[in-house]
């Protein structure tokens, strides 16, 4: 017969040591409190419950508790049980070892890649979660389809068709836990198909290049100029014996090149699709911030031009929050079975409840409302950034501002590293453009900062701008002109895309 007290109370892991049960228990409890394993306010099990768990007499536990109450480690109140006393606990030492540098947390974070997490729609998300959970069938809580929940795949097929021009069916969508997970699956599949190399853009994220190389795929950078990535090199490479010879896949950000911010020119969009069709190639389209555009019409997904040769990869990391770990692969029908097999027999990587909630969030219209509100918020931040630059740093030009969550600030030649040091002195976390340049790229080095304006909360934006402008070189004679930047064709002249707008002399005409 099960005793009632054996199924009630709270669990506590404690191992009495030393001579005597009472003394050993007292020492073990004291050390658990002293070390911080039992935090102040933690409620302990009753003496009867703990005695039963440990197989000792109840009086032994009661006496150990009484000893620790007398010493001030525990508190006991009639009707409230026994708890760890609320007393200051010494924090672990943070003193740096001799000779090691101390890294202070930056006051402002302008590193691109994250949205304003304080604007996450908590109330709307909670409502969607409740509705989704109430409507979910019991089988939804099982291991499930490795492609992901059908509710989310169906919602995404409709949303992507409407908002991004994607053409697909739910059965050709695979849910993944972010872009990196999706790229891991694609790298595994491509290597399994016998590919040994993959073309990438001259500028991008080194974490993606390293991931592909770990999968056994060498990354070969394409050239870059004012029209975007030089896709004609793919066709030329397929006919020659250079590093691009034999390349049958390419990773691109065609809607808004990261980090340069240039949309791929329409002629080059058609060019890369034609290359894929002629040679059976595959285009991996990273649509990382396709929802955010301000001064131009949205650039549709490349996948809409040829669903049989383009993999469209998207996530909610920029539109909602990276912590959700939800992304998707829109796959050509011929590739979908291989990716599903690579993911495994069950969907081990993506939480069902978040998938169901996102499906409800999209179908209810809450996602569209959130994106539109975020678009307005980020546009205001961008406008404030451009206005502050014109006032306090007229020698620095901003490009890539027509869309996305970051801008590129062109610096006078030879000043990138000194500007980064000045930014660190101002308590500012920001990256230089050289950080995103492929090590094998032939593109000429350009001094610039890549400034993300999504991360700081609204109340911290003005202070972040003050710190940024204080770090920038003040040179009113520099007008953003580079003699040989972008293959010698870009002259650094910028024009406003809106008549009478505040951005005259800022926007590149190639971003229209």
Coordinates of C-alpha atoms in Angstrom, one line a residue:
X1 CA 0.0 0.0 0.0
X2 CA 1.3 3.4 -1.0
X3 CA 1.6 5.8 1.9
X4 CA -0.2 9.2 1.2
X5 CA 2.9 11.2 2.2
X6 CA 5.0 9.3 -0.4
X7 CA 3.2 11.0 -3.3
X8 CA 3.0 14.5 -2.0
X9 CA 5.5 17.3 -1.2
X10 CA 8.6 18.3 -3.2
X11 CA 11.7 16.4 -4.2
X12 CA 15.1 17.2 -2.7
X13 CA 18.3 15.6 -3.7
X14 CA 20.6 15.4 -0.6
X15 CA 23.2 12.8 0.4
X16 CA 24.0 12.7 4.1
X17 CA 27.7 12.1 4.6
X18 CA 30.1 11.8 7.6
X19 CA 29.6 10.2 11.0
X20 CA 26.1 10.1 12.3
X21 CA 22.9 10.4 10.2
X22 CA 21.8 13.6 11.9
X23 CA 25.2 15.3 11.6
X24 CA 25.6 14.1 8.0
X25 CA 22.2 15.4 7.0
X26 CA 22.8 18.7 8.7
X27 CA 26.1 19.1 6.9
X28 CA 24.7 18.2 3.5
X29 CA 21.8 20.7 3.8
X30 CA 24.1 23.4 5.1
X31 CA 26.5 23.0 2.1
X32 CA 23.6 22.9 -0.4
X33 CA 22.5 26.3 1.0
X34 CA 26.0 27.8 1.3
X35 CA 26.9 26.8 -2.3
X36 CA 23.8 28.4 -3.7
X37 CA 22.3 25.1 -5.0
X38 CA 19.3 25.7 -2.8
X39 CA 18.4 29.4 -3.5
X40 CA 17.0 31.7 -0.9
X41 CA 13.3 31.1 -0.5
X42 CA 13.4 27.5 -1.8
X43 CA 10.8 25.5 0.1
X44 CA 12.0 22.2 1.5
X45 CA 10.0 19.0 1.8
X46 CA 8.3 18.3 5.1
X47 CA 10.2 16.3 7.7
X48 CA 7.9 13.3 7.1
X49 CA 8.4 13.4 3.3
X50 CA 12.2 13.8 3.4
X51 CA 12.5 11.1 6.1
X52 CA 10.5 8.7 3.9
X53 CA 12.6 9.5 0.8
X54 CA 15.9 9.0 2.7
X55 CA 14.7 6.0 4.8
X56 CA 15.5 7.6 8.1
X57 CA 13.5 8.6 11.2
X58 CA 11.3 11.7 11.0
X59 CA 12.8 13.0 14.2
X60 CA 16.3 13.0 12.7
X61 CA 15.1 15.3 9.8
X62 CA 13.2 17.5 12.2
X63 CA 16.3 17.9 14.4
X64 CA 18.5 18.7 11.4
X65 CA 16.0 21.3 10.3
X66 CA 15.9 22.8 13.8
X67 CA 19.7 23.0 13.9
X68 CA 19.9 24.9 10.6
X69 CA 17.0 27.3 11.7
X70 CA 19.0 28.1 14.8
X71 CA 22.1 28.8 12.7
X72 CA 20.1 31.1 10.3
X73 CA 20.4 28.9 7.2
X74 CA 16.7 28.0 7.2
X75 CA 13.4 29.6 8.4
X76 CA 10.4 27.8 9.7
X77 CA 6.9 29.2 10.2
X78 CA 3.7 27.5 11.4
X79 CA 1.6 26.6 8.4
X80 CA 4.3 27.6 5.9
X81 CA 6.8 24.8 6.3
X82 CA 10.6 25.1 6.2
X83 CA 12.4 27.3 3.6
X84 CA 15.9 28.4 2.8
X85 CA 16.5 31.7 4.6
X86 CA 16.6 34.9 2.5
X87 CA 20.2 36.0 3.2
X88 CA 22.9 37.4 1.0
X89 CA 24.8 34.7 -0.9
X90 CA 28.3 35.4 -2.0
X91 CA 28.4 35.5 -5.8
X92 CA 31.2 33.7 -7.7
X93 CA 34.3 35.9 -8.1
X94 CA 34.4 37.8 -11.5
X95 CA 37.9 39.1 -11.0
X96 CA 40.0 38.4 -14.1
X97 CA 43.1 36.4 -13.8
X98 CA 46.4 38.4 -13.9
X99 CA 47.2 39.4 -17.4
X100 CA 43.8 38.5 -18.8
X101 CA 41.7 41.3 -20.4
X102 CA 38.4 42.4 -18.8
X103 CA 35.5 42.4 -21.2
X104 CA 32.9 44.9 -20.2
X105 CA 29.4 44.5 -21.5
X106 CA 28.8 47.1 -24.3
X107 CA 26.3 49.8 -23.5
X108 CA 24.8 49.6 -27.0
X109 CA 24.5 46.7 -29.4
X110 CA 24.5 47.7 -33.0
X111 CA 25.6 44.3 -34.3
X112 CA 23.3 43.2 -37.2
X113 CA 21.3 40.0 -36.9
X114 CA 18.7 40.5 -34.2
X115 CA 15.4 42.4 -34.0
X116 CA 14.1 44.5 -31.1
X117 CA 13.3 41.7 -28.7
X118 CA 11.4 44.1 -26.4
X119 CA 8.8 44.5 -29.2
X120 CA 7.9 40.8 -29.3
X121 CA 4.1 40.5 -29.4
X122 CA 3.7 38.7 -26.1
X123 CA 0.0 39.2 -25.6
X124 CA -0.9 38.3 -29.2
X125 CA 1.4 35.3 -29.1
X126 CA -0.2 34.1 -25.9
X127 CA -3.6 34.4 -27.4
X128 CA -2.6 32.4 -30.4
X129 CA -0.9 29.8 -28.2
X130 CA -4.1 29.3 -26.2
X131 CA -6.2 29.0 -29.3
X132 CA -3.8 26.6 -31.0
X133 CA -3.4 24.4 -28.0
X134 CA -7.2 24.2 -27.4
X135 CA -7.8 23.2 -31.1
X136 CA -4.8 20.8 -31.4
X137 CA -5.7 17.1 -31.7
X138 CA -4.0 14.7 -29.2
X139 CA -1.8 13.2 -31.9
X140 CA -0.2 16.6 -32.5
X141 CA 1.7 16.1 -29.2
X142 CA 3.3 12.9 -30.5
X143 CA 6.7 12.8 -32.3
X144 CA 5.0 13.6 -35.6
X145 CA 5.9 14.2 -39.2
X146 CA 9.6 15.0 -39.8
X147 CA 8.4 17.7 -42.3
X148 CA 6.7 19.5 -39.4
X149 CA 3.1 20.1 -38.5
X150 CA 0.8 20.3 -41.4
X151 CA -1.0 23.3 -39.9
X152 CA 2.2 25.4 -40.1
X153 CA 3.2 24.1 -43.5
X154 CA -0.2 25.0 -44.9
X155 CA -0.2 28.4 -43.3
X156 CA 3.3 29.1 -44.7
X157 CA 2.4 28.0 -48.2
X158 CA -0.4 30.5 -48.3
X159 CA 1.5 33.4 -46.6
X160 CA 4.6 33.0 -48.7
X161 CA 2.6 32.9 -51.9
X162 CA 0.8 36.1 -51.0
X163 CA 3.7 38.1 -49.4
X164 CA 6.8 36.8 -51.2
X165 CA 5.6 35.3 -54.5
X166 CA 6.6 31.8 -53.6
X167 CA 5.0 28.9 -55.5
X168 CA 4.8 25.7 -53.5
X169 CA 2.5 23.1 -51.8
X170 CA 2.6 22.2 -48.1
X171 CA 4.1 18.8 -48.8
X172 CA 7.2 20.5 -50.2
X173 CA 7.9 22.5 -47.1
X174 CA 10.1 21.2 -44.3
X175 CA 10.1 23.0 -41.0
X176 CA 13.6 23.4 -39.4
X177 CA 15.0 25.1 -36.3
X178 CA 16.4 28.2 -38.0
X179 CA 18.6 28.9 -41.0
X180 CA 21.7 27.1 -39.8
X181 CA 19.7 23.9 -39.2
X182 CA 18.3 24.2 -42.7
X183 CA 21.7 24.8 -44.2
X184 CA 23.1 21.7 -42.4
X185 CA 20.4 19.6 -43.9
X186 CA 21.0 21.0 -47.4
X187 CA 24.8 20.6 -47.1
X188 CA 24.3 17.0 -46.1
X189 CA 22.1 16.3 -49.1
X190 CA 24.3 18.1 -51.6
X191 CA 27.4 16.3 -50.4
X192 CA 25.4 13.0 -50.7
X193 CA 24.7 13.9 -54.3
X194 CA 28.4 14.1 -55.0
X195 CA 28.9 17.9 -54.9
X196 CA 32.3 19.0 -53.6
X197 CA 32.0 22.8 -53.9
X198 CA 29.3 25.5 -53.7
X199 CA 29.4 29.1 -54.9
X200 CA 28.7 31.9 -52.3
X201 CA 28.7 35.7 -52.4
X202 CA 31.8 37.8 -51.7
X203 CA 30.2 39.1 -48.5
X204 CA 28.3 37.0 -46.0
X205 CA 28.5 35.1 -42.7
X206 CA 31.5 33.0 -42.0
X207 CA 29.4 30.7 -39.8
X208 CA 27.6 29.6 -43.0
X209 CA 30.8 29.1 -44.9
X210 CA 32.4 27.0 -42.1
X211 CA 29.2 24.9 -41.8
X212 CA 29.3 24.1 -45.5
X213 CA 33.0 23.3 -45.4
X214 CA 32.4 20.9 -42.5
X215 CA 29.9 19.2 -44.7
X216 CA 32.6 18.6 -47.2
X217 CA 31.7 21.5 -49.6
X218 CA 34.3 24.1 -50.5
X219 CA 32.9 27.6 -50.7
X220 CA 33.9 29.6 -53.8
X221 CA 33.1 33.3 -53.8
X222 CA 31.6 35.1 -56.7
X223 CA 32.5 38.7 -57.6
X224 CA 30.4 41.7 -56.5
X225 CA 29.7 45.1 -57.9
X226 CA 27.0 47.8 -57.8
X227 CA 24.4 45.5 -59.4
X228 CA 24.9 42.8 -56.8
X229 CA 26.6 39.4 -57.1
X230 CA 28.2 38.7 -60.5
X231 CA 26.1 35.7 -61.4
X232 CA 27.6 35.7 -65.0
X233 CA 30.6 34.1 -63.4
X234 CA 28.6 30.9 -62.8
X235 CA 28.0 30.4 -66.5
X236 CA 31.5 31.3 -67.4
X237 CA 32.9 28.9 -64.7
X238 CA 30.8 26.0 -66.0
X239 CA 32.6 26.3 -69.3
X240 CA 36.1 26.9 -67.9
X241 CA 38.6 25.2 -65.6
X242 CA 38.7 27.7 -62.8
X243 CA 37.5 27.3 -59.2
X244 CA 33.9 27.6 -60.4
X245 CA 34.2 24.8 -62.8
X246 CA 31.9 22.0 -61.8
X247 CA 29.9 24.1 -59.3
X248 CA 26.3 23.1 -59.4
X249 CA 24.9 25.0 -56.4
X250 CA 25.0 28.6 -55.1
X251 CA 24.0 30.3 -51.8
X252 CA 22.6 33.8 -52.2
X253 CA 20.7 36.6 -50.6
X254 CA 19.1 38.0 -53.8
X255 CA 16.3 40.2 -52.3
X256 CA 18.7 42.2 -50.0
X257 CA 22.3 41.1 -50.1
X258 CA 23.9 40.7 -46.7
X259 CA 25.6 42.8 -45.6
X260 CA 25.9 45.2 -48.6
X261 CA 22.1 45.8 -48.9
X262 CA 21.9 45.7 -52.7
X263 CA 19.1 43.7 -54.3
X264 CA 20.2 41.5 -57.1
X265 CA 19.7 43.2 -60.5
X266 CA 16.7 41.8 -62.5
X267 CA 19.0 40.7 -65.4
X268 CA 21.2 38.8 -62.9
X269 CA 18.2 37.2 -61.3
X270 CA 17.2 35.9 -64.7
X271 CA 20.8 34.9 -65.4
X272 CA 21.3 32.8 -62.3
X273 CA 17.9 31.0 -62.9
X274 CA 18.9 30.3 -66.5
X275 CA 22.3 28.9 -65.3
X276 CA 20.4 26.5 -62.9
X277 CA 18.0 25.4 -65.6
X278 CA 20.7 24.7 -68.2
X279 CA 23.0 22.8 -66.0
X280 CA 20.7 21.2 -63.4
X281 CA 22.0 23.6 -60.8
X282 CA 20.4 24.5 -57.4
X283 CA 20.0 28.0 -55.9
X284 CA 19.8 28.3 -52.1
X285 CA 17.9 31.5 -51.5
X286 CA 18.3 33.0 -48.1
X287 CA 15.3 35.3 -47.6
X288 CA 16.5 36.5 -44.2
X289 CA 14.7 39.9 -44.0
X290 CA 12.3 39.9 -46.9
X291 CA 9.4 41.5 -44.9
X292 CA 11.2 44.7 -44.2
X293 CA 11.4 47.3 -47.1
X294 CA 10.9 51.0 -46.8
X295 CA 11.6 53.1 -50.0
X296 CA 11.0 50.6 -52.7
X297 CA 8.6 48.0 -53.9
X298 CA 9.3 44.5 -52.4
X299 CA 11.5 42.2 -54.3
X300 CA 9.8 38.9 -54.8
X301 CA 11.4 35.6 -53.9
X302 CA 13.7 34.2 -56.6
X303 CA 11.9 30.8 -56.0
X304 CA 8.9 32.2 -57.8
X305 CA 10.9 32.2 -61.1
X306 CA 11.7 28.5 -61.0
X307 CA 10.4 26.4 -58.1
X308 CA 12.2 23.3 -59.5
X309 CA 15.7 24.8 -59.1
X310 CA 15.4 27.2 -56.1
X311 CA 15.3 26.3 -52.4
X312 CA 13.7 29.2 -50.5
X313 CA 14.9 29.4 -46.9
X314 CA 13.1 31.6 -44.4
X315 CA 12.8 32.0 -40.6
X316 CA 11.0 34.2 -38.0
X317 CA 14.4 35.2 -36.4
X318 CA 14.1 38.8 -37.8
X319 CA 10.4 39.2 -37.9
X320 CA 9.6 37.8 -34.4
X321 CA 12.6 36.5 -32.4
X322 CA 15.5 34.1 -33.0
X323 CA 14.8 32.3 -29.7
X324 CA 11.7 30.7 -31.3
X325 CA 14.0 28.6 -33.5
X326 CA 11.5 28.2 -36.3
X327 CA 12.4 28.2 -40.0
X328 CA 11.4 26.6 -43.2
X329 CA 12.8 25.1 -46.4
X330 CA 10.6 25.4 -49.5
X331 CA 12.0 22.6 -51.6
X332 CA 11.9 21.5 -55.2
X333 CA 9.7 18.4 -55.4
X334 CA 12.7 16.3 -56.5
X335 CA 14.8 17.4 -53.5
X336 CA 12.1 17.1 -50.7
X337 CA 12.4 13.4 -50.0
X338 CA 16.2 13.6 -49.6
X339 CA 15.9 16.5 -47.1
X340 CA 13.2 14.7 -45.1
X341 CA 15.4 11.6 -45.0
X342 CA 18.3 13.8 -43.8
X343 CA 16.2 15.3 -41.0
X344 CA 15.4 11.8 -39.7
X345 CA 12.4 9.6 -39.0
X346 CA 10.8 12.0 -36.5
X347 CA 10.7 15.7 -36.0
X348 CA 13.2 15.9 -33.2
X349 CA 14.3 19.5 -33.7
X350 CA 11.2 21.8 -33.7
X351 CA 8.8 22.2 -30.9
X352 CA 5.2 21.3 -31.8
X353 CA 3.6 23.9 -29.6
X354 CA 5.5 26.7 -31.3
X355 CA 4.7 25.4 -34.7
X356 CA 1.0 25.3 -33.9
X357 CA 1.1 28.8 -32.3
X358 CA 2.9 30.2 -35.4
X359 CA 0.3 28.6 -37.7
X360 CA -2.5 30.3 -35.7
X361 CA -0.5 33.5 -35.5
X362 CA -0.3 33.6 -39.3
X363 CA -3.8 32.5 -40.2
X364 CA -5.4 34.9 -37.8
X365 CA -3.6 37.9 -39.4
X366 CA -1.6 38.7 -36.2
X367 CA 1.7 38.0 -38.0
X368 CA 0.9 40.6 -40.8
X369 CA -0.1 43.2 -38.2
X370 CA 3.1 42.6 -36.2
X371 CA 5.3 42.9 -39.4
X372 CA 3.6 46.1 -40.5
X373 CA 4.0 47.7 -37.0
X374 CA 7.6 46.5 -36.9
X375 CA 8.3 47.9 -40.4
X376 CA 7.1 51.4 -39.2
X377 CA 9.2 51.2 -36.0
X378 CA 12.4 50.3 -37.9
X379 CA 11.8 52.9 -40.6
X380 CA 11.6 55.6 -37.9
X381 CA 14.9 54.3 -36.5
X382 CA 16.5 54.3 -39.9
X383 CA 15.3 57.9 -40.6
X384 CA 16.7 59.0 -37.2
X385 CA 20.0 57.4 -38.1
X386 CA 20.3 59.1 -41.5
X387 CA 19.3 62.5 -40.1
X388 CA 21.8 62.2 -37.2
X389 CA 24.6 61.3 -39.7
X390 CA 23.8 64.3 -41.9
X391 CA 24.0 66.5 -38.8
X392 CA 27.0 65.1 -36.9
X393 CA 29.0 63.0 -39.4
X394 CA 28.5 64.6 -42.9
X395 CA 31.6 62.8 -44.2
X396 CA 30.0 59.3 -43.7
X397 CA 27.6 57.9 -46.2
X398 CA 24.9 55.3 -45.5
X399 CA 24.0 52.7 -48.2
X400 CA 21.7 49.7 -48.3
X401 CA 19.0 51.6 -46.4
X402 CA 16.0 50.8 -48.6
X403 CA 15.2 47.6 -46.8
X404 CA 16.3 45.4 -43.9
X405 CA 17.5 46.0 -40.4
X406 CA 21.0 47.3 -41.0
X407 CA 22.9 49.9 -43.0
X408 CA 26.5 50.1 -44.3
X409 CA 28.3 53.3 -43.4
X410 CA 31.1 54.1 -45.8
X411 CA 34.2 55.4 -44.1
X412 CA 37.2 57.3 -45.5
X413 CA 39.9 54.8 -46.7
X414 CA 42.0 53.3 -44.0
X415 CA 39.8 54.3 -41.1
X416 CA 37.8 51.1 -40.4
X417 CA 39.9 49.7 -37.6
X418 CA 40.4 53.0 -35.9
X419 CA 36.7 53.6 -36.0
X420 CA 36.0 50.2 -34.5
X421 CA 38.4 51.0 -31.6
X422 CA 36.7 54.3 -31.1
X423 CA 33.3 52.6 -31.0
X424 CA 34.6 50.1 -28.4
X425 CA 35.7 53.1 -26.3
X426 CA 32.2 54.5 -26.6
X427 CA 30.7 51.3 -25.2
X428 CA 29.4 50.4 -28.7
X429 CA 29.3 46.9 -30.2
X430 CA 29.5 47.1 -33.9
X431 CA 31.1 45.2 -36.8
X432 CA 33.3 46.4 -39.6
X433 CA 32.6 45.3 -43.2
X434 CA 35.9 43.4 -43.5
X435 CA 34.5 40.9 -41.0
X436 CA 31.9 39.7 -43.6
X437 CA 34.3 39.4 -46.6
X438 CA 35.1 35.9 -47.8
X439 CA 38.8 35.2 -47.3
X440 CA 39.1 34.1 -51.0
X441 CA 37.2 37.0 -52.4
X442 CA 38.8 39.1 -55.1
X443 CA 36.6 42.1 -54.3
X444 CA 38.7 45.2 -53.3
X445 CA 38.6 45.9 -49.6
X446 CA 36.3 48.8 -48.6
X447 CA 36.3 50.6 -45.2
X448 CA 32.9 50.6 -43.7
X449 CA 30.8 49.8 -40.7
X450 CA 27.8 47.4 -40.8
X451 CA 25.3 49.0 -38.3
X452 CA 22.3 47.0 -37.2
X453 CA 19.4 49.2 -35.9
X454 CA 17.0 46.3 -34.9
X455 CA 18.5 45.3 -31.6
X456 CA 18.3 48.4 -29.4
X457 CA 15.0 49.1 -27.7
X458 CA 13.2 52.3 -28.6
X459 CA 14.3 54.1 -25.4
X460 CA 18.0 53.3 -26.1
X461 CA 18.1 54.4 -29.7
X462 CA 19.0 58.0 -29.1
X463 CA 21.9 57.1 -26.8
X464 CA 23.1 54.5 -29.3
X465 CA 23.2 57.2 -32.1
X466 CA 25.1 59.5 -29.8
X467 CA 27.8 56.9 -29.2
X468 CA 27.9 55.9 -32.9
X469 CA 28.4 59.5 -34.1
X470 CA 31.0 60.1 -31.4
X471 CA 33.0 57.2 -32.8
X472 CA 32.8 58.1 -36.5
X473 CA 35.5 60.1 -38.2
X474 CA 34.5 63.7 -38.9
X475 CA 35.7 64.5 -42.3
X476 CA 33.4 66.9 -44.2
X477 CA 35.5 66.6 -47.3
X478 CA 34.9 62.9 -47.8
X479 CA 31.8 62.4 -50.0
X480 CA 31.6 58.6 -50.2
X481 CA 33.5 58.3 -53.5
X482 CA 35.8 55.4 -53.9
X483 CA 38.0 55.3 -57.0
X484 CA 37.9 51.6 -57.6
X485 CA 35.2 50.3 -55.2
X486 CA 32.8 47.7 -56.7
X487 CA 35.0 46.8 -59.7
X488 CA 35.8 50.4 -60.5
X489 CA 32.2 51.2 -61.6
X490 CA 30.6 52.6 -58.5
X491 CA 31.3 56.4 -58.1
X492 CA 29.7 56.8 -54.7
X493 CA 26.9 59.1 -55.9
X494 CA 23.7 58.7 -54.0
X495 CA 20.2 59.9 -54.8
X496 CA 16.9 60.1 -52.9
X497 CA 14.3 57.6 -53.9
X498 CA 11.4 59.7 -52.7
X499 CA 10.7 63.2 -54.0
X500 CA 11.4 65.8 -51.3
X501 CA 12.4 63.1 -48.8
X502 CA 15.1 63.6 -46.1
X503 CA 17.5 61.2 -47.8
X504 CA 18.9 63.4 -50.6
X505 CA 22.6 62.4 -51.1
X506 CA 22.2 59.1 -49.2
X507 CA 20.4 56.4 -51.2
X508 CA 22.0 54.4 -53.9
X509 CA 20.1 54.5 -57.3
X510 CA 20.8 50.8 -57.7
X511 CA 18.6 50.0 -54.7
X512 CA 15.4 51.0 -56.4

